[in-house]
PDB file of C-alpha atoms in Angstrom:
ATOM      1  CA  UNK P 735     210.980 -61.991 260.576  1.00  0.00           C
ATOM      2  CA  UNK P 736     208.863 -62.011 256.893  1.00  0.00           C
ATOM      3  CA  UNK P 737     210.643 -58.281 256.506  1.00  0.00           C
ATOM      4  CA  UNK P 738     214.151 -59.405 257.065  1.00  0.00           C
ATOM      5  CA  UNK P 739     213.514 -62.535 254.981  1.00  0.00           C
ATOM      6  CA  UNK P 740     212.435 -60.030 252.101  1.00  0.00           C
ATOM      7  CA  UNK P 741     215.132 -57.579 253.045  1.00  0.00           C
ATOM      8  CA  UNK P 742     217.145 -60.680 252.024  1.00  0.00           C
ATOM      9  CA  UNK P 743     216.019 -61.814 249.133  1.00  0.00           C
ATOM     10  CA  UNK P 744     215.019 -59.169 247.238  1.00  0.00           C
ATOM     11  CA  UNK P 745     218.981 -58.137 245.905  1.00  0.00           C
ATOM     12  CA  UNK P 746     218.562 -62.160 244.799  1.00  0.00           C
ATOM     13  CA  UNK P 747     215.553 -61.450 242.906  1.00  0.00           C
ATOM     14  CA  UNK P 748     216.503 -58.681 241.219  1.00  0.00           C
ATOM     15  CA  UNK P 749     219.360 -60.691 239.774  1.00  0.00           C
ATOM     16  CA  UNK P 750     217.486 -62.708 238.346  1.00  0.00           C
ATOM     17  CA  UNK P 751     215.504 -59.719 237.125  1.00  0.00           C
ATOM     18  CA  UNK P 752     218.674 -58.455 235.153  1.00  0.00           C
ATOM     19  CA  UNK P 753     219.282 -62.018 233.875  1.00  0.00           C
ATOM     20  CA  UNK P 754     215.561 -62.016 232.652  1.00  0.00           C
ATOM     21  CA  UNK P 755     215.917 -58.815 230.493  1.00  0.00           C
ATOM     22  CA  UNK P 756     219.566 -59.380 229.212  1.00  0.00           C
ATOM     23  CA  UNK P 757     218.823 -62.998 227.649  1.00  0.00           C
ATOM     24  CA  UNK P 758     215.812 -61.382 226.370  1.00  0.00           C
ATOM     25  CA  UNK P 759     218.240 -58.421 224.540  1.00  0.00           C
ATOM     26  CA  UNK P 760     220.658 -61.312 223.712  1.00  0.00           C
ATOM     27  CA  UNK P 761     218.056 -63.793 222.154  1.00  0.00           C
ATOM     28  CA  UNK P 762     215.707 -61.203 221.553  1.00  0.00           C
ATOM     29  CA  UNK P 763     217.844 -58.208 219.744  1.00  0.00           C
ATOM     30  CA  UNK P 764     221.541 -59.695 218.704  1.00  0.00           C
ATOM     31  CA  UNK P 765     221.019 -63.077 218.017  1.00  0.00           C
ATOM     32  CA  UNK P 766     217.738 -62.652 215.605  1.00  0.00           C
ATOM     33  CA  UNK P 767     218.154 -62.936 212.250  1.00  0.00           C
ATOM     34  CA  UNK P 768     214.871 -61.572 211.599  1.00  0.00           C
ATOM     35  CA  UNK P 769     215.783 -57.833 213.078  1.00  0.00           C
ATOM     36  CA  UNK P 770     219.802 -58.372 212.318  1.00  0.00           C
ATOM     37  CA  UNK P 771     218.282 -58.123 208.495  1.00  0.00           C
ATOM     38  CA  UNK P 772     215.688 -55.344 209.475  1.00  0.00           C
ATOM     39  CA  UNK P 773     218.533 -53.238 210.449  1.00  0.00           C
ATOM     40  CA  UNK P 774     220.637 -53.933 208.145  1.00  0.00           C
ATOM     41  CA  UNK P 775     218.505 -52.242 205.806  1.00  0.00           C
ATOM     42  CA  UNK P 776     218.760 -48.811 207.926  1.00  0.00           C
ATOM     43  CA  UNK P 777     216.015 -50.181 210.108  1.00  0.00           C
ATOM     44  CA  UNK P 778     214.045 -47.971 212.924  1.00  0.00           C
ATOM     45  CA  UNK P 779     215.578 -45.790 215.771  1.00  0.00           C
ATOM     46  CA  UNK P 780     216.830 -48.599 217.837  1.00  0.00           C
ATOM     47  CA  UNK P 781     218.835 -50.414 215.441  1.00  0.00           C
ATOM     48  CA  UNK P 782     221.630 -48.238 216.743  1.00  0.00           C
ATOM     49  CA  UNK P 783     221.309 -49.449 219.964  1.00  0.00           C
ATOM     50  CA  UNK P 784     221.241 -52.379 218.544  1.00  0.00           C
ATOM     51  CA  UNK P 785     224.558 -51.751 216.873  1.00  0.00           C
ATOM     52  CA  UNK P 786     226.025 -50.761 220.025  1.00  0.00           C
ATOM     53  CA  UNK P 787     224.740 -53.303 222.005  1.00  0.00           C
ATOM     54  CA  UNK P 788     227.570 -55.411 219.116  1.00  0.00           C
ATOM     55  CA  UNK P 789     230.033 -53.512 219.150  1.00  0.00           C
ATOM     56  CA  UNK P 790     230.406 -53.175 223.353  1.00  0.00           C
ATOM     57  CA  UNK P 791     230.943 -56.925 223.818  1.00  0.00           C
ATOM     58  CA  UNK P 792     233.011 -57.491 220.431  1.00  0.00           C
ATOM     59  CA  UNK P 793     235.489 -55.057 222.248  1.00  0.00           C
ATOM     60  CA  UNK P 794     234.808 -57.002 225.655  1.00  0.00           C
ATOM     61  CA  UNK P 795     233.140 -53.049 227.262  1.00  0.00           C
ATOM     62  CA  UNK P 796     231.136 -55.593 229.400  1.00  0.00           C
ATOM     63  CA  UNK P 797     233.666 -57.401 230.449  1.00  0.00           C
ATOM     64  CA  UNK P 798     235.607 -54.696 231.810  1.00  0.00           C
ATOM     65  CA  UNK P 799     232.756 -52.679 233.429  1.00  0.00           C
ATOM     66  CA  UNK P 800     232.095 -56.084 235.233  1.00  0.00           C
ATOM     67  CA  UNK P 801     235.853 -56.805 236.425  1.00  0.00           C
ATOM     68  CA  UNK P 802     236.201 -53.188 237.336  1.00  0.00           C
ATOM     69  CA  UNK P 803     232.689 -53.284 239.515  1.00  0.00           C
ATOM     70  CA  UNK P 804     234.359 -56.140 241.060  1.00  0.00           C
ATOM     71  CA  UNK P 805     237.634 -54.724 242.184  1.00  0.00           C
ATOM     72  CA  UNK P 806     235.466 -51.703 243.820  1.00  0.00           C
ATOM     73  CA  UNK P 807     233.781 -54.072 245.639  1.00  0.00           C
ATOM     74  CA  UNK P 808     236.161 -55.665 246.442  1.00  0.00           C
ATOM     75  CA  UNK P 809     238.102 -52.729 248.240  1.00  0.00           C
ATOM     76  CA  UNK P 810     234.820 -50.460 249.309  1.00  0.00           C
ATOM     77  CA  UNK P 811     232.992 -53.582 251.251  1.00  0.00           C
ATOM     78  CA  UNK P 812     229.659 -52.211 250.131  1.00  0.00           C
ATOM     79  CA  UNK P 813     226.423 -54.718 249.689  1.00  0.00           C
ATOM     80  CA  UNK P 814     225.510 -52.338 246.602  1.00  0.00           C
ATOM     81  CA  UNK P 815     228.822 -52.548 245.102  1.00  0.00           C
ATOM     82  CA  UNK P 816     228.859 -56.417 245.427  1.00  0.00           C
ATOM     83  CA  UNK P 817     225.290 -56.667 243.875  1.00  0.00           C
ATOM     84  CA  UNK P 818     226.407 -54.456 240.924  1.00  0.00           C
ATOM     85  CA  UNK P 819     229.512 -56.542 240.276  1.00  0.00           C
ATOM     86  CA  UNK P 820     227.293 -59.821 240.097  1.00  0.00           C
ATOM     87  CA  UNK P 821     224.432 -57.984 237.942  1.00  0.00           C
ATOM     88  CA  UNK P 822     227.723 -56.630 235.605  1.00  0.00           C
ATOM     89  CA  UNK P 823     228.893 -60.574 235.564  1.00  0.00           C
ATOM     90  CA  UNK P 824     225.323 -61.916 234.360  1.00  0.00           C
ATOM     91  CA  UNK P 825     225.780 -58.970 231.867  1.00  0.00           C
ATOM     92  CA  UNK P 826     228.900 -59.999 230.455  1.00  0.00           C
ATOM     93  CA  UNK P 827     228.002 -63.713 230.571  1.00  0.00           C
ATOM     94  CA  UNK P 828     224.945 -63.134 228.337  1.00  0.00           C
ATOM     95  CA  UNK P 829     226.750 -60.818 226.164  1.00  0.00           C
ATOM     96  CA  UNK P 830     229.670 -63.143 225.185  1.00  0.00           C
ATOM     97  CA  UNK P 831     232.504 -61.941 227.702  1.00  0.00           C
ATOM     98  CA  UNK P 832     232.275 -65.300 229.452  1.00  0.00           C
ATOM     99  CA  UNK P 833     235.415 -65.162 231.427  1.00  0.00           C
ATOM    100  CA  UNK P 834     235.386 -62.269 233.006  1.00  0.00           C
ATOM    101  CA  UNK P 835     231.817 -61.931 233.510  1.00  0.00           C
ATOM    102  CA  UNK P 836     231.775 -65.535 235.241  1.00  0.00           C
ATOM    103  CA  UNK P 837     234.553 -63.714 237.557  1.00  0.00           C
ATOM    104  CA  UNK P 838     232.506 -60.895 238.418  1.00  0.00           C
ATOM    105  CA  UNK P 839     229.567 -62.888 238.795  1.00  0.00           C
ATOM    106  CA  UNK P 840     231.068 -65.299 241.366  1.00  0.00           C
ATOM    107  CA  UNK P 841     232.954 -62.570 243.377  1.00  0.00           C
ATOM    108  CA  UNK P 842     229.808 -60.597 243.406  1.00  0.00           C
ATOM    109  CA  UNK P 843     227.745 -63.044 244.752  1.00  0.00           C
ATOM    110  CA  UNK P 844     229.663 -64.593 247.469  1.00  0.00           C
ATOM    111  CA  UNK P 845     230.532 -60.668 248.409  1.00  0.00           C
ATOM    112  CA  UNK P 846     227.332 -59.751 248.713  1.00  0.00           C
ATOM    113  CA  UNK P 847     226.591 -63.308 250.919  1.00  0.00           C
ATOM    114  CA  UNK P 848     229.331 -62.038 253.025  1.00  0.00           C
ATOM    115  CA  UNK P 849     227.915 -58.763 253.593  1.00  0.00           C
ATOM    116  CA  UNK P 850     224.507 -60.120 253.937  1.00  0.00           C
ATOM    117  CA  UNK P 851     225.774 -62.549 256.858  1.00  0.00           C
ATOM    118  CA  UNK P 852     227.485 -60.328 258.249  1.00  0.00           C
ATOM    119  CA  UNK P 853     224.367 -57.360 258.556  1.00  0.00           C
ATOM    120  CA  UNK P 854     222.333 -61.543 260.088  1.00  0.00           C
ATOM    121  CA  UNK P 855     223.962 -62.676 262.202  1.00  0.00           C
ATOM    122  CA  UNK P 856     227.302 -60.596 264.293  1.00  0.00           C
ATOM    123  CA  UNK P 857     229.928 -63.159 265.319  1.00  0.00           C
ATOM    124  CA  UNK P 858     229.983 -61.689 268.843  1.00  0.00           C
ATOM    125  CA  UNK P 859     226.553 -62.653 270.158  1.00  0.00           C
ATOM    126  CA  UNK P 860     227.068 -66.536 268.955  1.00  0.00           C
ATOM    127  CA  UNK P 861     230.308 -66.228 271.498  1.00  0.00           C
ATOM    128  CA  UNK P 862     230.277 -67.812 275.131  1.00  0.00           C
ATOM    129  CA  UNK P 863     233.024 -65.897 276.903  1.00  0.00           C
ATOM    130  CA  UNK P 864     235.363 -67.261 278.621  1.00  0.00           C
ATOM    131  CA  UNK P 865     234.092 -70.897 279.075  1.00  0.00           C
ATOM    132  CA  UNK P 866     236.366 -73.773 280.831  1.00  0.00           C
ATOM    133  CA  UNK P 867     236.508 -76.957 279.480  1.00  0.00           C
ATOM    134  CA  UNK P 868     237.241 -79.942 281.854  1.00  0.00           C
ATOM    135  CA  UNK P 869     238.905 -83.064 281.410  1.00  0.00           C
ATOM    136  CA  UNK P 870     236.079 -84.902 282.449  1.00  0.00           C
ATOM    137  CA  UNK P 871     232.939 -84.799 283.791  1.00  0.00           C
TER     138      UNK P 871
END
């Protein structure tokens, strides 16, 4: 029961996981001023991923990797497809592509609710055959 439970939860947690780490590259790398002046100064290694990071959500990359995660999971029916539409949604909504990441987000989760519910509980075994009602008692 504790195993299922876990089985469960942990696509959940790992959402919130990838949340976590892209508010921390949001707050963290784009948003400082303190490392935006760093690199503009021909900073260290990463200040091209840095630069990158910019330039994939001023031409709304994000975005479209999440809506396109979406439609595939959307068509394939896979739990794994549904979970990587919803972490591509958090990714977008972090990273400025708010309307198609909140899209992706929302179809990913309730997707991978359906497929979850599904894998609980089959609809057959809740079923009572074929059951008579009467009139009355």
């Amino acid at each position: 029961m504790i195993a299922a439970a876990w089985r469960r939860a942990w696509p959940w947690l790992a959402l919130l996981l990838v949340a976590l780490l892209v508010t921390w590259l949001r707050y963290g790398m784009v948003e400082s001023s303190a490392i935006g002046q760093r690199c503009s100064a021909g900073g260290p290694w990463w200040c091209r991923w840095r630069q990158w990071l910019v330039l994939g959500f001023l031409h709304d990359v994000y975005g479209i990797a999440a809506l396109a995660a979406t439609a595939l999971a959307l068509l394939r029916k896979r739990a794994w497809l549904a979970w990587l539409a919803a972490a591509l949604g958090i990714v977008a909504l972090q990273l400025y592509c708010v309307e198609s990441g909140a899209l992706a987000l929302l179809a990913g989760c309730l997707c991978l609710l359906h497929r979850q519910a599904a894998r609980a509980a089959p609809f057959e075994q809740h079923r009572h055959g074929q059951q008579q009602v009467q009139s009355q008692p």
